[in-house]
Each structure stands twice: as structure tokens, then as C-alpha cells.
PDB file of N, CA and C and ligand atoms in Angstrom:
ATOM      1  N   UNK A  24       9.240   3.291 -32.268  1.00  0.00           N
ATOM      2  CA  UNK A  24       8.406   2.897 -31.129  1.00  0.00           C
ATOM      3  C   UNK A  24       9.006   3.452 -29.850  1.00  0.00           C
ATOM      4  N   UNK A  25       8.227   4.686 -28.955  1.00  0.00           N
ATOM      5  CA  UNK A  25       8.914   5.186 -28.082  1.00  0.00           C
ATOM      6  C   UNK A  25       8.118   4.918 -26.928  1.00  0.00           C
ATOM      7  N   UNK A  26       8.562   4.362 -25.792  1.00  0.00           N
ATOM      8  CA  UNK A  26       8.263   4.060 -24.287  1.00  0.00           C
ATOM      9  C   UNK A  26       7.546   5.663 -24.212  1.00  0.00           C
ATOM     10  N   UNK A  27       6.113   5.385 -23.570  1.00  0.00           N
ATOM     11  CA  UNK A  27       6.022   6.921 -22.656  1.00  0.00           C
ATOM     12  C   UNK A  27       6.730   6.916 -21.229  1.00  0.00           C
ATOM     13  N   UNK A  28       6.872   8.143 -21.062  1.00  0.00           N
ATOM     14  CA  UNK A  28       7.694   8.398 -19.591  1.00  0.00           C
ATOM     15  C   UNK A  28       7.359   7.774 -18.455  1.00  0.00           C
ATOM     16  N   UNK A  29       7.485   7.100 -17.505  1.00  0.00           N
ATOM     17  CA  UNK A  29       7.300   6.402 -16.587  1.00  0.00           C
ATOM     18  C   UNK A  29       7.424   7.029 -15.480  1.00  0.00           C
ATOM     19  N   UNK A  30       6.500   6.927 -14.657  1.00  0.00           N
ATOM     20  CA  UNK A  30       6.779   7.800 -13.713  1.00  0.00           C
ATOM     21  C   UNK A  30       8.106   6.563 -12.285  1.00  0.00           C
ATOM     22  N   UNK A  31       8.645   7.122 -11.543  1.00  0.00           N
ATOM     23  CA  UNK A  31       9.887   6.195 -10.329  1.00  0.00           C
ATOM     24  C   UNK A  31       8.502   5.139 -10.242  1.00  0.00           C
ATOM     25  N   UNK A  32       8.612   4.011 -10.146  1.00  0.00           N
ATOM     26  CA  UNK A  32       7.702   3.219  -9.556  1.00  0.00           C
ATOM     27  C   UNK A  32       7.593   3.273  -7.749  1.00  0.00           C
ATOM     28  N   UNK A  33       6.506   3.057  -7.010  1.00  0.00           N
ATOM     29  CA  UNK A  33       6.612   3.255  -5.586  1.00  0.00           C
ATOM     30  C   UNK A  33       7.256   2.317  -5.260  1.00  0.00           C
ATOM     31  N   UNK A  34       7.653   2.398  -4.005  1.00  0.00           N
ATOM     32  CA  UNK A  34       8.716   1.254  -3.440  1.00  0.00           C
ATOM     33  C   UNK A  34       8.408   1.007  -2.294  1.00  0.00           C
ATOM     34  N   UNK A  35       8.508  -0.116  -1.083  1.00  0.00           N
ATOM     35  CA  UNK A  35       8.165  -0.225   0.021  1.00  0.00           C
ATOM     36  C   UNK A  35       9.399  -0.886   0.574  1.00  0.00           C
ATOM     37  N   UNK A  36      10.227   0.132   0.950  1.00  0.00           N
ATOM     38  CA  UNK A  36      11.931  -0.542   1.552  1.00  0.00           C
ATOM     39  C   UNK A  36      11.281  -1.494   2.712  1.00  0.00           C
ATOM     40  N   UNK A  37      11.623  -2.335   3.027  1.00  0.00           N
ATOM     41  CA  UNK A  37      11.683  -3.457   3.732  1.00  0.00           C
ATOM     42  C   UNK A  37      12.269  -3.283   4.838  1.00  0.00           C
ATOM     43  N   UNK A  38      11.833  -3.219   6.470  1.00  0.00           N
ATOM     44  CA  UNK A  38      12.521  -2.540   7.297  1.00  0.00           C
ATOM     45  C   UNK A  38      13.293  -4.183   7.883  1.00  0.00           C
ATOM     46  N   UNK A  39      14.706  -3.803   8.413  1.00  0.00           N
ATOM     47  CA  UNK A  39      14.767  -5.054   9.328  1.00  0.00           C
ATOM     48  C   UNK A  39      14.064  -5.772  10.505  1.00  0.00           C
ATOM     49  N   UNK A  40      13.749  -6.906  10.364  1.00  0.00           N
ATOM     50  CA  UNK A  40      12.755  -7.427  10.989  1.00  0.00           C
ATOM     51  C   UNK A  40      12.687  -6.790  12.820  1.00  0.00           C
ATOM     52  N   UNK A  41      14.101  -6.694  13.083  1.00  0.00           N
ATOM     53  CA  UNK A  41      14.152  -6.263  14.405  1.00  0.00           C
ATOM     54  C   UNK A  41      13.090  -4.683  14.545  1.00  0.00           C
ATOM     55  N   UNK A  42      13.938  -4.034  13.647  1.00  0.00           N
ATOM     56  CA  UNK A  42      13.176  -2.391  13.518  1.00  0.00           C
ATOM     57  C   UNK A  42      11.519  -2.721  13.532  1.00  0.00           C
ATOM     58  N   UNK A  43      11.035  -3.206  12.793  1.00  0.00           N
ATOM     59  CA  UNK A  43       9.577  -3.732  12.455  1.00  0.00           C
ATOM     60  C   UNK A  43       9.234  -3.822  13.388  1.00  0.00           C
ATOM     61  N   UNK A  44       9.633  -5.190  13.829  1.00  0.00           N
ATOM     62  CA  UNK A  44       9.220  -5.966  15.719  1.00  0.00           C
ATOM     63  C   UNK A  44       8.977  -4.531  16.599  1.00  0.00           C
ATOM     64  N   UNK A  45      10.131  -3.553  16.676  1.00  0.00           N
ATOM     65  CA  UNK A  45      10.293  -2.618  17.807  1.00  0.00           C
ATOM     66  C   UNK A  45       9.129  -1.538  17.578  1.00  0.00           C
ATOM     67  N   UNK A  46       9.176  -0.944  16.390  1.00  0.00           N
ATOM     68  CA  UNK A  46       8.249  -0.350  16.410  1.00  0.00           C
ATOM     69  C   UNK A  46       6.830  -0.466  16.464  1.00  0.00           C
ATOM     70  N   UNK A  47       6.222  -1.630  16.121  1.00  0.00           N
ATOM     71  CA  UNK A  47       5.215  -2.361  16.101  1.00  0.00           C
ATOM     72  C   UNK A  47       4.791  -2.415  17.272  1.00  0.00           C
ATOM     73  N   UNK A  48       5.820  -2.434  17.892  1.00  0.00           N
ATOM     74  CA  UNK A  48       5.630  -2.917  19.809  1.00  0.00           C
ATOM     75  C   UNK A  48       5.188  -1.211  20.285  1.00  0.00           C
ATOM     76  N   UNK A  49       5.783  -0.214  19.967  1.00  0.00           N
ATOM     77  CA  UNK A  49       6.037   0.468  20.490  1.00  0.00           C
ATOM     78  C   UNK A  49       4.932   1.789  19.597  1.00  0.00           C
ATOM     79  N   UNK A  50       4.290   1.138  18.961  1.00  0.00           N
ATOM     80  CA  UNK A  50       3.563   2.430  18.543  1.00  0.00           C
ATOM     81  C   UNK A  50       3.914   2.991  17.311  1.00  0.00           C
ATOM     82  N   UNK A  51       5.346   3.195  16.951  1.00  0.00           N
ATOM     83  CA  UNK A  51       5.515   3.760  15.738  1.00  0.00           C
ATOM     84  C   UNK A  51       5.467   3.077  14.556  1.00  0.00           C
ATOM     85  N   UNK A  52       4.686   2.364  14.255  1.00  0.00           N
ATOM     86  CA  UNK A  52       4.169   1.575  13.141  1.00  0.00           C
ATOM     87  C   UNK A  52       2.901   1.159  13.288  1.00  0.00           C
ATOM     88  N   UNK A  53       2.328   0.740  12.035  1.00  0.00           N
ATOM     89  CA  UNK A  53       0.366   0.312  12.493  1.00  0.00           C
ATOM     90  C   UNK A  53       0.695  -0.274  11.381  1.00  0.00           C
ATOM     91  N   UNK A  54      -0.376  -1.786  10.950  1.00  0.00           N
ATOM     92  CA  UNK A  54      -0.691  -2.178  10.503  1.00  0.00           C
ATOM     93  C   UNK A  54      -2.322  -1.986   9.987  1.00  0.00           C
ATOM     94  N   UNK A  55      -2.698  -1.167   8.954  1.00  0.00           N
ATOM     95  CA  UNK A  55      -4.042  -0.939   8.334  1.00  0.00           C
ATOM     96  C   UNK A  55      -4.944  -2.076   7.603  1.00  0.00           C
ATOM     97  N   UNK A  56      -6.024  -1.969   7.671  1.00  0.00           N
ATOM     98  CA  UNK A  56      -7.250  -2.786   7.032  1.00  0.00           C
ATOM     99  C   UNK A  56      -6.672  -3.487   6.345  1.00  0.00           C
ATOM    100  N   UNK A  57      -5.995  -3.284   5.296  1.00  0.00           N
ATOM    101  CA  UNK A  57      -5.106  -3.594   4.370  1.00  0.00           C
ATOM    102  C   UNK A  57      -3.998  -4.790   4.118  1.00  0.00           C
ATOM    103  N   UNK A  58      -3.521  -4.494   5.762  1.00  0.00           N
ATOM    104  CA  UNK A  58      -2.459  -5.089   5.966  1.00  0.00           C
ATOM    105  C   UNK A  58      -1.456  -4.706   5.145  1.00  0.00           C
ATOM    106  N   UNK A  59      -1.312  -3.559   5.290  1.00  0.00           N
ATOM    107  CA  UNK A  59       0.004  -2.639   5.414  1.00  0.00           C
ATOM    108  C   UNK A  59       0.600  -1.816   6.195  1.00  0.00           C
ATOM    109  N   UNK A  60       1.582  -1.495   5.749  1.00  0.00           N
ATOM    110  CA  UNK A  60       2.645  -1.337   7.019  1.00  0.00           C
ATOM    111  C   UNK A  60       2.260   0.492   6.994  1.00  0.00           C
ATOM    112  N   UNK A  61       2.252   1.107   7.684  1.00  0.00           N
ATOM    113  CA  UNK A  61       2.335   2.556   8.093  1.00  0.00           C
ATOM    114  C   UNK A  61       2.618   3.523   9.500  1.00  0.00           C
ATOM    115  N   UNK A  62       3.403   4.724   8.640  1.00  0.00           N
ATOM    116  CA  UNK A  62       3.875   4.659  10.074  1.00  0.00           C
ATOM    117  C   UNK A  62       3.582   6.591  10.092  1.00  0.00           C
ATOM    118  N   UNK A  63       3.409   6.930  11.231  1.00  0.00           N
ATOM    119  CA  UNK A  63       2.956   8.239  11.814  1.00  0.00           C
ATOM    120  C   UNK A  63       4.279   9.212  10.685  1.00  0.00           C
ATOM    121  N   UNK A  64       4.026  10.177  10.045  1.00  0.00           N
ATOM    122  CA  UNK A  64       4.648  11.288  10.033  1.00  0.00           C
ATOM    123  C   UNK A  64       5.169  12.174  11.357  1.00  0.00           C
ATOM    124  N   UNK A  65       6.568  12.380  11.160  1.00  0.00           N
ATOM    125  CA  UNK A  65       7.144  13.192  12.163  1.00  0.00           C
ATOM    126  C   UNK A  65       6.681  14.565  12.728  1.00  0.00           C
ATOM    127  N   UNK A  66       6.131  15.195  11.512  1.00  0.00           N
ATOM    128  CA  UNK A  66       5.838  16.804  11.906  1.00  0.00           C
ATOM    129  C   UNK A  66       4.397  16.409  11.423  1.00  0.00           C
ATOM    130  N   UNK A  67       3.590  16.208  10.613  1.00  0.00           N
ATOM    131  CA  UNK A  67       2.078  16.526  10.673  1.00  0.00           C
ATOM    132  C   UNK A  67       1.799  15.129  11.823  1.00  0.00           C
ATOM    133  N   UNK A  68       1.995  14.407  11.834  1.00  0.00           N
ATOM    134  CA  UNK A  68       1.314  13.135  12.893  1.00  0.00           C
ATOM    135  C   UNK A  68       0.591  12.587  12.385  1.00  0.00           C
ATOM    136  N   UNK A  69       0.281  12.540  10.966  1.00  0.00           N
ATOM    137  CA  UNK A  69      -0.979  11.928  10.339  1.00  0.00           C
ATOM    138  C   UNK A  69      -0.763  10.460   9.553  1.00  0.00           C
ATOM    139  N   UNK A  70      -1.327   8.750   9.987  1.00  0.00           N
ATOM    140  CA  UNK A  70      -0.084   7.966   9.580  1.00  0.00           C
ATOM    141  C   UNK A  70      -0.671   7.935   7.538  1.00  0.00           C
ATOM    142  N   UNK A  71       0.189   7.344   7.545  1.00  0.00           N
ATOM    143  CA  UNK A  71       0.342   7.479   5.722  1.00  0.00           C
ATOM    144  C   UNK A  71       1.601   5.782   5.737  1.00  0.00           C
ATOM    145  N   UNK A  72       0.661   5.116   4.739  1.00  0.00           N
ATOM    146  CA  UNK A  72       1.542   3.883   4.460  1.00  0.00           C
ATOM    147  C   UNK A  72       3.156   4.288   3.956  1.00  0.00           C
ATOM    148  N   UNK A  73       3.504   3.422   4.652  1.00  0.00           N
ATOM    149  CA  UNK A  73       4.966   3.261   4.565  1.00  0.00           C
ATOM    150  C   UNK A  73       6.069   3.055   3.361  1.00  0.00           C
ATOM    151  N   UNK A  74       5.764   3.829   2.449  1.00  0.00           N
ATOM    152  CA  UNK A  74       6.023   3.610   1.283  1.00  0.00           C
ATOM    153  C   UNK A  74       6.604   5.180   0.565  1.00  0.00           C
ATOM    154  N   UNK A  75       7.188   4.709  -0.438  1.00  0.00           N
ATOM    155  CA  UNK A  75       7.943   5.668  -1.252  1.00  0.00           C
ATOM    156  C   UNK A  75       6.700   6.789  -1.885  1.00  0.00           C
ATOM    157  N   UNK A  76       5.469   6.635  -2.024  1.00  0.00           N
ATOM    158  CA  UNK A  76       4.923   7.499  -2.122  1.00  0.00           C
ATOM    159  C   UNK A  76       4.130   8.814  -1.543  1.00  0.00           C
ATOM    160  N   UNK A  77       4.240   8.113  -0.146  1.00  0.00           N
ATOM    161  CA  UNK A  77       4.170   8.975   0.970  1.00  0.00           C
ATOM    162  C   UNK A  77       5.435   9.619   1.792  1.00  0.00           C
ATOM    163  N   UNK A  78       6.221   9.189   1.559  1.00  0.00           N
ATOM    164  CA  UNK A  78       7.521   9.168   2.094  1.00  0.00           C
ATOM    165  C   UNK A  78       8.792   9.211   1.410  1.00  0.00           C
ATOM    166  N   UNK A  79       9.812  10.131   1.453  1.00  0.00           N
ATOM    167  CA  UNK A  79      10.697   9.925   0.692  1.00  0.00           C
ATOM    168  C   UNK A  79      11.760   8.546   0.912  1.00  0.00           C
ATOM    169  N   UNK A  80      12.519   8.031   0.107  1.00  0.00           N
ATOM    170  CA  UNK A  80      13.373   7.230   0.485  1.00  0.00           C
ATOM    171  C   UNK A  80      14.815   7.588   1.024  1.00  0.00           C
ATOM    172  N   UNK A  81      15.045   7.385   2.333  1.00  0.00           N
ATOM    173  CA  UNK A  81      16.215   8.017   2.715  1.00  0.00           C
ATOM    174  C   UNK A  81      17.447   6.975   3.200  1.00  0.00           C
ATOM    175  N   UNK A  82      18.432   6.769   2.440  1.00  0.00           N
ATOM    176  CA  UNK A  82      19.163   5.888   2.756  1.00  0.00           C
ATOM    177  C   UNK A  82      19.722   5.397   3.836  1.00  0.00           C
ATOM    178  N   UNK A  83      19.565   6.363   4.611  1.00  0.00           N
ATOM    179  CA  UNK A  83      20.528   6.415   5.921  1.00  0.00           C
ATOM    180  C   UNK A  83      19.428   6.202   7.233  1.00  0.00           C
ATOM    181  N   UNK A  84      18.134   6.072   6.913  1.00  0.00           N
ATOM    182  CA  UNK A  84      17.334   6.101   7.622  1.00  0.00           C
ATOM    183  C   UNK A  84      17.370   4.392   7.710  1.00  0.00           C
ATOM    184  N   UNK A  85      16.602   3.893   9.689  1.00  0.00           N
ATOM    185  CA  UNK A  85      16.644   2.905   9.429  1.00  0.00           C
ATOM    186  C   UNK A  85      16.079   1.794   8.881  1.00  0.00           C
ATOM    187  N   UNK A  86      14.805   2.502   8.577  1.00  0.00           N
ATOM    188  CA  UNK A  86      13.577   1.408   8.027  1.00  0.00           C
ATOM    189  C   UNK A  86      13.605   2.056   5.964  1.00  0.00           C
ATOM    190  N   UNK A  87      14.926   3.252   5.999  1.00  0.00           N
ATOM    191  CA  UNK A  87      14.771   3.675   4.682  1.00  0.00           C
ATOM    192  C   UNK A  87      13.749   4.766   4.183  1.00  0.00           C
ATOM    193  N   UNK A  88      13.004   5.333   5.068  1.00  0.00           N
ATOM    194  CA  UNK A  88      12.119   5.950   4.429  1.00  0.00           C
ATOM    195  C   UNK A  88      12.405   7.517   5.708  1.00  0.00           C
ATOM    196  N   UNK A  89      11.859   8.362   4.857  1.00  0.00           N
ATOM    197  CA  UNK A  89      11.930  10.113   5.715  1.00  0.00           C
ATOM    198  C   UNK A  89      11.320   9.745   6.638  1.00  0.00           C
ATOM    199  N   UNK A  90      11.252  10.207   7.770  1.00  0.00           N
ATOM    200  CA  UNK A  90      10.568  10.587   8.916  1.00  0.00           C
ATOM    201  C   UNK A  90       9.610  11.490   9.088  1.00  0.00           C
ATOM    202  N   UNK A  91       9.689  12.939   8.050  1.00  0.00           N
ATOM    203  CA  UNK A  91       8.382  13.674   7.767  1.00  0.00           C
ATOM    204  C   UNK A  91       7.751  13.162   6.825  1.00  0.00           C
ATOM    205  N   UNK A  92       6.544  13.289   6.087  1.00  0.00           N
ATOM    206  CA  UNK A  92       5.628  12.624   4.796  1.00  0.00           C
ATOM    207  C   UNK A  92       6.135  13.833   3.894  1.00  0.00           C
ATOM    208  N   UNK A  93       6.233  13.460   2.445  1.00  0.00           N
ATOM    209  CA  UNK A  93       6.628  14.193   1.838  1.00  0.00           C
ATOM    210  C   UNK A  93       6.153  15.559   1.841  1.00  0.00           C
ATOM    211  N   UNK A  94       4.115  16.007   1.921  1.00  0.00           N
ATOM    212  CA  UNK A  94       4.140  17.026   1.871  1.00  0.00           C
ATOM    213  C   UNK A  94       4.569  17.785   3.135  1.00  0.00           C
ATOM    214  N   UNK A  95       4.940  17.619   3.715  1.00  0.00           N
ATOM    215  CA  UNK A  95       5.648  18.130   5.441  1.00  0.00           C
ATOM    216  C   UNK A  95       6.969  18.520   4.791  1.00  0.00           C
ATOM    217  N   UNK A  96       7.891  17.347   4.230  1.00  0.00           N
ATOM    218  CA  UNK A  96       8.779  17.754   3.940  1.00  0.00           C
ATOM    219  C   UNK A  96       8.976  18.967   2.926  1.00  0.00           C
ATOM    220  N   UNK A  97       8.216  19.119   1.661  1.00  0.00           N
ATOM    221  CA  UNK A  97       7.918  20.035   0.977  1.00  0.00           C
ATOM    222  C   UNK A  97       7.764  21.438   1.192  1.00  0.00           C
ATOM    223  N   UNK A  98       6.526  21.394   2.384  1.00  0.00           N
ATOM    224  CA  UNK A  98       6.588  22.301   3.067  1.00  0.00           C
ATOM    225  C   UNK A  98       7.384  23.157   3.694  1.00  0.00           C
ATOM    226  N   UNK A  99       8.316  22.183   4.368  1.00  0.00           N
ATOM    227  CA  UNK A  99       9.490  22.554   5.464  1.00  0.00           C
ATOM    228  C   UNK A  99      10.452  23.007   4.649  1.00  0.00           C
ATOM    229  N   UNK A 100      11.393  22.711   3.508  1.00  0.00           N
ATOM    230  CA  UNK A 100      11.811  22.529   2.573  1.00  0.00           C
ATOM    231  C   UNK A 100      11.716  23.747   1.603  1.00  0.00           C
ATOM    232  N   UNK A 101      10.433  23.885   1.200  1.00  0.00           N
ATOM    233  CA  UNK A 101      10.625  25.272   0.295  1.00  0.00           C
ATOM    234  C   UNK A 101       9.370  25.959   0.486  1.00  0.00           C
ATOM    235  N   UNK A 102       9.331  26.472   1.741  1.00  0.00           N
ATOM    236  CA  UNK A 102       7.535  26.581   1.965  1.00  0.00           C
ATOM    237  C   UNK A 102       7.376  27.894   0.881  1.00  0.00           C
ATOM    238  N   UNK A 103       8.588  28.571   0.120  1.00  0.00           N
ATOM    239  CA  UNK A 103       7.773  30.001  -0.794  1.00  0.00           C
ATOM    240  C   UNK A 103       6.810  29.078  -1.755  1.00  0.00           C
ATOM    241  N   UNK A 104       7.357  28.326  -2.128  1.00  0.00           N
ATOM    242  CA  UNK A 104       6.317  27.342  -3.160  1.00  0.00           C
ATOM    243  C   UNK A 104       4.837  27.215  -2.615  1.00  0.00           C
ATOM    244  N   UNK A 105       4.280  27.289  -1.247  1.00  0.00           N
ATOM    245  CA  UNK A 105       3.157  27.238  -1.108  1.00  0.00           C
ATOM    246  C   UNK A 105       2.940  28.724  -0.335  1.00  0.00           C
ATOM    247  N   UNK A 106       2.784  29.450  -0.600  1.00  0.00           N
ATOM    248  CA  UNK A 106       2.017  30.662  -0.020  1.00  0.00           C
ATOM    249  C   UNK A 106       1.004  30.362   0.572  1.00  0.00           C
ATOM    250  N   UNK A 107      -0.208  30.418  -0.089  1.00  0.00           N
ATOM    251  CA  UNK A 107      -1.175  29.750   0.455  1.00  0.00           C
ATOM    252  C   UNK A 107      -1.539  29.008   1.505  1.00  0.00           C
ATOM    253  N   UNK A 108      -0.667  27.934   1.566  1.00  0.00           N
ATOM    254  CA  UNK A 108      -0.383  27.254   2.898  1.00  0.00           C
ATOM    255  C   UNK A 108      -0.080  27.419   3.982  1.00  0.00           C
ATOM    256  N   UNK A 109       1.205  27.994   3.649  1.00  0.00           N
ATOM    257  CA  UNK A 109       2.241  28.953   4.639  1.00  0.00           C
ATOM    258  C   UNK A 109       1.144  30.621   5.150  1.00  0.00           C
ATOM    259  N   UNK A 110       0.175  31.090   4.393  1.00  0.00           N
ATOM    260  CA  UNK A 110      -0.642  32.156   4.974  1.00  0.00           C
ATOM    261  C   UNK A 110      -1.546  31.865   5.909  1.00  0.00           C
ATOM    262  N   UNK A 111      -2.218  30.688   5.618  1.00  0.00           N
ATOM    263  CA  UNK A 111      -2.832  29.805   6.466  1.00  0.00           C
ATOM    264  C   UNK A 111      -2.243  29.724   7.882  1.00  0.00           C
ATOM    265  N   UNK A 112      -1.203  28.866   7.822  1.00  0.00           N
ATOM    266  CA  UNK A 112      -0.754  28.052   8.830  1.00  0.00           C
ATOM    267  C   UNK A 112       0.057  29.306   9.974  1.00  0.00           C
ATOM    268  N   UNK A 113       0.592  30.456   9.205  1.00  0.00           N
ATOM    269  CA  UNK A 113       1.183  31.259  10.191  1.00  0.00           C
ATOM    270  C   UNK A 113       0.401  31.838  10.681  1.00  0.00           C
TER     271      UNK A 113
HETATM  272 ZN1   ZN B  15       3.357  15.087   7.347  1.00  0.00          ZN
END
């Protein structure tokens, strides 16, 4: 009996309440229809919930999560992987 592969489950790091409060105040966080937490991408500007699936998890960060959205980061990161994109955009 073999488990199929699982994909990382998403995660929603938990920011400290102070960080939350500040940004909340200040714009860099939104609360959606939903009532979830999301927060603007650094380089595209486009917001995307606050979570490990939009976002990488970065330890050192303070709310835990990247500051670009993953495909930004991707982009930035190894843009030969998207040609296409990168023909576009230049
Ligand atoms: Zn982005």
C-alpha cells in the first residue's frame, strides 16, 4: 500500500500581531471578500493572498513570506526558463 506523492501543503505563516496591525494601517496588507490576509507583490504590484502558494516562504522575512510573488520571483531568478515572457516584456 503506497501513499501517492503529496504535493508541500500551502501554509499561511502567521505574521506578528504588531507586523499585521502596521501594515494593515499602512497599506501593505488587505483583507479580501474572503477574509484573508493579502499582501501587494514587490515587483509585479498585483495583491495575491498571503500564503505559501503565492509566495515563497522566507525565513528571515518578517511576516515569513517573499516579498516578490513567486512568478516574479521565477522570473527574476531564471528568466532563460521563460523566453517567451522575457521577449515580451523586453
Ligand atoms: Zn509578482
Amino acid at each position: 500500500m503506497s501513499e501517492p506523492i503529496q504535493k508541500q501543503p500551502r501554509f499561511c505563516p502567521i505574521p506578528p500581531p504588531h507586523i499585521r496591525a502596521l501594515r494593515l494601517a499602512n497599506g501593505r496588507y488587505r483583507i479580501n471578500e474572503c477574509g484573508d490576509l493579502e499582501k501587494p507583490c514587490g515587483a509585479c504590484h498585483e495583491w495575491w493572498p498571503a500564503d505559501t502558494e503565492f509566495y515563497f516562504g522566507e525565513r528571515n522575512a518578517p511576516d515569513g513570506l517573499s516579498s516578490a510573488c513567486r512568478a516574479c520571483y521565477l522570473l527574476r531568478r531564471y528568466p532563460e526558463r521563460f523566453p517567451e515572457v522575457m521577449g515580451v516584456a523586453a
